[in-house]
PDB file of C-alpha atoms in Angstrom:
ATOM      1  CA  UNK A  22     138.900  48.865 -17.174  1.00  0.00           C
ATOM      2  CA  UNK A  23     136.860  50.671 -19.848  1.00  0.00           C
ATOM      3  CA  UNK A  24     135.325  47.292 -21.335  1.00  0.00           C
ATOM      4  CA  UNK A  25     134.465  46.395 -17.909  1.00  0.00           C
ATOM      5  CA  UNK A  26     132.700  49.343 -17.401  1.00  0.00           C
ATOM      6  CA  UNK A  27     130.821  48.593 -20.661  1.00  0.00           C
ATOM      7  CA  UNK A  28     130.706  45.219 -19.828  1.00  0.00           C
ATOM      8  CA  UNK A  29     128.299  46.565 -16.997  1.00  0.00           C
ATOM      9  CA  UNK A  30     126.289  48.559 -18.231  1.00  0.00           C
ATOM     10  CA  UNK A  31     125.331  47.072 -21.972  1.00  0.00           C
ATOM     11  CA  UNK A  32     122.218  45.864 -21.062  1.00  0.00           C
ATOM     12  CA  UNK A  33     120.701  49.381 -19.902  1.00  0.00           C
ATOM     13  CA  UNK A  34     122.723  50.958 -23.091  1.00  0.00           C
ATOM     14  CA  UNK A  35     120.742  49.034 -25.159  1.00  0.00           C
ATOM     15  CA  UNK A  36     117.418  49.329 -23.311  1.00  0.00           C
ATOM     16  CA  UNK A  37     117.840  53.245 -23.532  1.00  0.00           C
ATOM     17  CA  UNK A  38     118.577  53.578 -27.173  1.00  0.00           C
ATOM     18  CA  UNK A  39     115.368  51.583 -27.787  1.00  0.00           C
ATOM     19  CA  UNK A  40     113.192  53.202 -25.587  1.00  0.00           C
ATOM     20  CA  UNK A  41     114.549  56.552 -27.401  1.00  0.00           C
ATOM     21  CA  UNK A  42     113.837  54.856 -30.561  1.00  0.00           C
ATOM     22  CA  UNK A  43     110.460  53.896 -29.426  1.00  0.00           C
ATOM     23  CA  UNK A  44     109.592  57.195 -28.356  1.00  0.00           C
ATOM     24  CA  UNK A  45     110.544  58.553 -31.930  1.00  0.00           C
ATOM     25  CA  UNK A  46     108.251  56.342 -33.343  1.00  0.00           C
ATOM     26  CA  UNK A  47     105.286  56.954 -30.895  1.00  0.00           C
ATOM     27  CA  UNK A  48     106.064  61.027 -31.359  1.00  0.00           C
ATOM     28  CA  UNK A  49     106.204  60.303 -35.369  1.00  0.00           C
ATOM     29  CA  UNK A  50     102.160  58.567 -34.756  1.00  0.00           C
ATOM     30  CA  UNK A  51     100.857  61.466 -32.939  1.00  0.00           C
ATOM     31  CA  UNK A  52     102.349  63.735 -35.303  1.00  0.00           C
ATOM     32  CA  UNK A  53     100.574  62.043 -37.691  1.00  0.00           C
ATOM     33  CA  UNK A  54      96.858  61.828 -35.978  1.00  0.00           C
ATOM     34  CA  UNK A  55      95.338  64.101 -38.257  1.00  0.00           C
ATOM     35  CA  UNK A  56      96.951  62.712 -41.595  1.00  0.00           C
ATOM     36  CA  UNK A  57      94.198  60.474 -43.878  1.00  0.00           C
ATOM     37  CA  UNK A  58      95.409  57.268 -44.426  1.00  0.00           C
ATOM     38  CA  UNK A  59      98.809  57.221 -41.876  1.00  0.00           C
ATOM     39  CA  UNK A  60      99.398  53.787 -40.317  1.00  0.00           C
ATOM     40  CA  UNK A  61     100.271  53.836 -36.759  1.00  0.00           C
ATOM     41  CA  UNK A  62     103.525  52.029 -35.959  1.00  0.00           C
ATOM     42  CA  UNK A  63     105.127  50.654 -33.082  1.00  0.00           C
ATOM     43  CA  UNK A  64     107.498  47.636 -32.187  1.00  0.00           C
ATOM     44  CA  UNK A  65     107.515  44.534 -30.152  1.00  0.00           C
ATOM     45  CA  UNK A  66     110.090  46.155 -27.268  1.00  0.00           C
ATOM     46  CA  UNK A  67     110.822  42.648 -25.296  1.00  0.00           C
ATOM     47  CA  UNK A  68     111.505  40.782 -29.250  1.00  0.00           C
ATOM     48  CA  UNK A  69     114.078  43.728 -29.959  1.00  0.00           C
ATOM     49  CA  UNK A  70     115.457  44.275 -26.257  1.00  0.00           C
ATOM     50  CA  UNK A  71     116.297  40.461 -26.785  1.00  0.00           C
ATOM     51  CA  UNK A  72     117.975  40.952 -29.914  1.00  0.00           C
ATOM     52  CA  UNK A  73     119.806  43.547 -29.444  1.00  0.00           C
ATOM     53  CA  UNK A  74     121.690  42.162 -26.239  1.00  0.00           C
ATOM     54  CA  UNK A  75     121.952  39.038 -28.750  1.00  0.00           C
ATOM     55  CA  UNK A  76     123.564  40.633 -30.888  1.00  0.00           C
ATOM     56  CA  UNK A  77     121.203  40.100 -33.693  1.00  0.00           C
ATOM     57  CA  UNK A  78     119.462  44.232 -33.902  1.00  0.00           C
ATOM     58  CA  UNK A  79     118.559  44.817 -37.101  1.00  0.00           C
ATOM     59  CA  UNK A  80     121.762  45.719 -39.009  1.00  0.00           C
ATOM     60  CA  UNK A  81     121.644  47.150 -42.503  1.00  0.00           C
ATOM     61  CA  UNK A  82     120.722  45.720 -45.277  1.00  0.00           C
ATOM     62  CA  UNK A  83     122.027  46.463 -48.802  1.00  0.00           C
ATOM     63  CA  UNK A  84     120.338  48.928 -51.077  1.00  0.00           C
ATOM     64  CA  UNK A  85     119.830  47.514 -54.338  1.00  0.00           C
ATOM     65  CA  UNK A  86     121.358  49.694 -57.508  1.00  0.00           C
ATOM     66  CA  UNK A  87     119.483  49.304 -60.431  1.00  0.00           C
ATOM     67  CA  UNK A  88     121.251  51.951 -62.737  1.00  0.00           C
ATOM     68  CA  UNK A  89     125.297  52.745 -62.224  1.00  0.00           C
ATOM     69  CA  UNK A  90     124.627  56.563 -61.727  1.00  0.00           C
ATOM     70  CA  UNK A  91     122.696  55.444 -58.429  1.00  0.00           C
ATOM     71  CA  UNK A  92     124.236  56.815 -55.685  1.00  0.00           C
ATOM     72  CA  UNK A  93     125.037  53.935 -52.829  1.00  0.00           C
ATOM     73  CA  UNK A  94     122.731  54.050 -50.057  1.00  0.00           C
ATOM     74  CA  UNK A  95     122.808  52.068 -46.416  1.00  0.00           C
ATOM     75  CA  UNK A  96     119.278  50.706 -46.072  1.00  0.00           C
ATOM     76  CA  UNK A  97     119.204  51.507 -42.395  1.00  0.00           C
ATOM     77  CA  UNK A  98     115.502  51.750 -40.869  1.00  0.00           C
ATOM     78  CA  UNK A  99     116.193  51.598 -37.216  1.00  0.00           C
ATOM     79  CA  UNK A 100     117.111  49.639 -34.086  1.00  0.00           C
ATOM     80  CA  UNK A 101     113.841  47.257 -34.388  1.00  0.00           C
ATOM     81  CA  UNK A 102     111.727  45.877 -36.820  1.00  0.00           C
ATOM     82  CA  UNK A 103     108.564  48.618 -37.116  1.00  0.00           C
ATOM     83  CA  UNK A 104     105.019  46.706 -37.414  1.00  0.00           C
ATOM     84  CA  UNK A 105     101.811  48.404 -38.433  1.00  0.00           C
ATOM     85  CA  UNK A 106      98.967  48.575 -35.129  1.00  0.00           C
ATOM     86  CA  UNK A 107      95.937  47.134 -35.670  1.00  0.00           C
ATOM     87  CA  UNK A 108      93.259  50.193 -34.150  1.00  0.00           C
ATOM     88  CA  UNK A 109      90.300  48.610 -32.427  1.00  0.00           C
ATOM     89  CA  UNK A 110      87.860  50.947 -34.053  1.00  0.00           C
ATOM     90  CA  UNK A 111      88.576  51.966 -37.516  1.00  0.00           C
ATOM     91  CA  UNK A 112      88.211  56.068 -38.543  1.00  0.00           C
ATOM     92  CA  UNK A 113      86.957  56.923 -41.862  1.00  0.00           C
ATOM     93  CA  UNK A 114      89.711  58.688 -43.958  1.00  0.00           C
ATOM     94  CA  UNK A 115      91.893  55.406 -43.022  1.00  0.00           C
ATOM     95  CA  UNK A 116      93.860  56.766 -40.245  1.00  0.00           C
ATOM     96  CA  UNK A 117      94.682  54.143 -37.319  1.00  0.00           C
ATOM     97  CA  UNK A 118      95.974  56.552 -34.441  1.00  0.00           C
ATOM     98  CA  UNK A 119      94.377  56.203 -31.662  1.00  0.00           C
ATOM     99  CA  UNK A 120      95.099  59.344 -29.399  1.00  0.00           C
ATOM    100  CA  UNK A 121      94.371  57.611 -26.114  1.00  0.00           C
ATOM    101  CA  UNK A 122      96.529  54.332 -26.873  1.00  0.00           C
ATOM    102  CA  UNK A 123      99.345  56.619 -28.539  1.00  0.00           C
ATOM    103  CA  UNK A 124      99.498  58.749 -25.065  1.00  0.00           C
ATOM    104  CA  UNK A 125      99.381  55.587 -22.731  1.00  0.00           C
ATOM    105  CA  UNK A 126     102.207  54.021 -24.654  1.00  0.00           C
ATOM    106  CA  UNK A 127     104.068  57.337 -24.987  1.00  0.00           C
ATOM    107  CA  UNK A 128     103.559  58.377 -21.305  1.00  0.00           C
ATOM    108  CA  UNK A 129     104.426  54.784 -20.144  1.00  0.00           C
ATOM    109  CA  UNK A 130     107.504  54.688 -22.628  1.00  0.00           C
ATOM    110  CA  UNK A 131     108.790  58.078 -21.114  1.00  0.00           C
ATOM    111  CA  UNK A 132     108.263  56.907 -17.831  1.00  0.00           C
ATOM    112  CA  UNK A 133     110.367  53.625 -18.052  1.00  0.00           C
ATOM    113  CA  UNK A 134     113.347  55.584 -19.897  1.00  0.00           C
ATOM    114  CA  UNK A 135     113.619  57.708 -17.266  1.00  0.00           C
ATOM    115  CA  UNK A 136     113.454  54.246 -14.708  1.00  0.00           C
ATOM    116  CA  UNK A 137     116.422  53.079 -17.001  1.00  0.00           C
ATOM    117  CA  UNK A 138     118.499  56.795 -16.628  1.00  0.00           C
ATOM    118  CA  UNK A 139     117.959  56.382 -12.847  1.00  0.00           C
ATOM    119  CA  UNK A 140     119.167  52.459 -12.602  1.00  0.00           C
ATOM    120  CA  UNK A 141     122.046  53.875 -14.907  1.00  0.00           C
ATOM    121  CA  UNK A 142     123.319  56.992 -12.623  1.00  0.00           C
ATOM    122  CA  UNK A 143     122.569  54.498  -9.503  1.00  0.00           C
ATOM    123  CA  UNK A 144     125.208  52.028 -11.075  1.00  0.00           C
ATOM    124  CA  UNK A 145     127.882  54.500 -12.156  1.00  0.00           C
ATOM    125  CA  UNK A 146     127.745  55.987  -8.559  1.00  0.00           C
ATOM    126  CA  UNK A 147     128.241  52.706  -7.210  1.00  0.00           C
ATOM    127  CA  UNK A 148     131.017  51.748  -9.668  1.00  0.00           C
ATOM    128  CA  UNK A 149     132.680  55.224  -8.524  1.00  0.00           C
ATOM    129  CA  UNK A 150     132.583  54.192  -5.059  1.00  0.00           C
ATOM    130  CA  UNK A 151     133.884  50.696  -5.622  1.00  0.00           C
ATOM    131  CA  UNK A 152     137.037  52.437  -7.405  1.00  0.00           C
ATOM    132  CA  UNK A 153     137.571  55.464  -5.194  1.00  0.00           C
ATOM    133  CA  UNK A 154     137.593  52.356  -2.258  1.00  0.00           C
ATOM    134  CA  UNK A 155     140.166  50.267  -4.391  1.00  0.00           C
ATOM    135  CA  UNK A 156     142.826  53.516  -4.907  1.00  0.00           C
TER     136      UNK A 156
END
């Protein structure tokens, strides 16, 4: 019954812990608005959304060790592959935050996780029902 269950509900599981993800990353640029030379990151959502429910999310890679007294390491970086933004207008210590696009995409981001919690409580009522109907 369990596997159903998560059978059901895999593709919003997945959705979530991206959109978390995501929102780490778009916290981590705004953080980092003030800070010369920081590179404003984000990811493609729909490329990693796809991949993950492929099965195909980036999985670790291993950590190279040069010298035996390196200590073993797992090379994770994260759910999705990070890219660097391109800013439409440049700033002068090197910095590509943009404070307005940062906030859209955050505010947006927050918004559609919260969709996805919603959809997710809706279902689990619904499977609830369905079983308390059954017994």
């Amino acid at each position: 019954m369990a596997s159903k269950i998560d059978n059901a509900l895999f593709f919003q599981q997945q959705a979530l812990g991206l959109r978390a993800y995501r929102q780490q990353v778009l916290a981590g640029n705004i953080a980092n608005a003030d800070t010369p030379n920081y590179k404003a990151r984000d990811f493609d959502f729909a490329s990693a959304l796809q991949e993950a429910v492929a099965g195909r999310g980036e999985g670790s890679l291993p950590v190279a060790r040069t010298d035996p007294a390196h200590l073993a390491g797992t090379g994770e970086s994260g759910p999705a592959r990070l890219m660097y933004r391109t800013p439409a207008q440049a700033s002068a210590d090197g910095n590509t935050v943009e404070m307005d696009v940062e906030r859209a995409q955050f505010s947006e981001n927050a918004v559609r996780y919260e969709a996805g919690v919603t959809f997710i409580n809706h279902q689990l009522k619904m499977l609830t029902a369905a079983m308390q109907a059954q017994s």
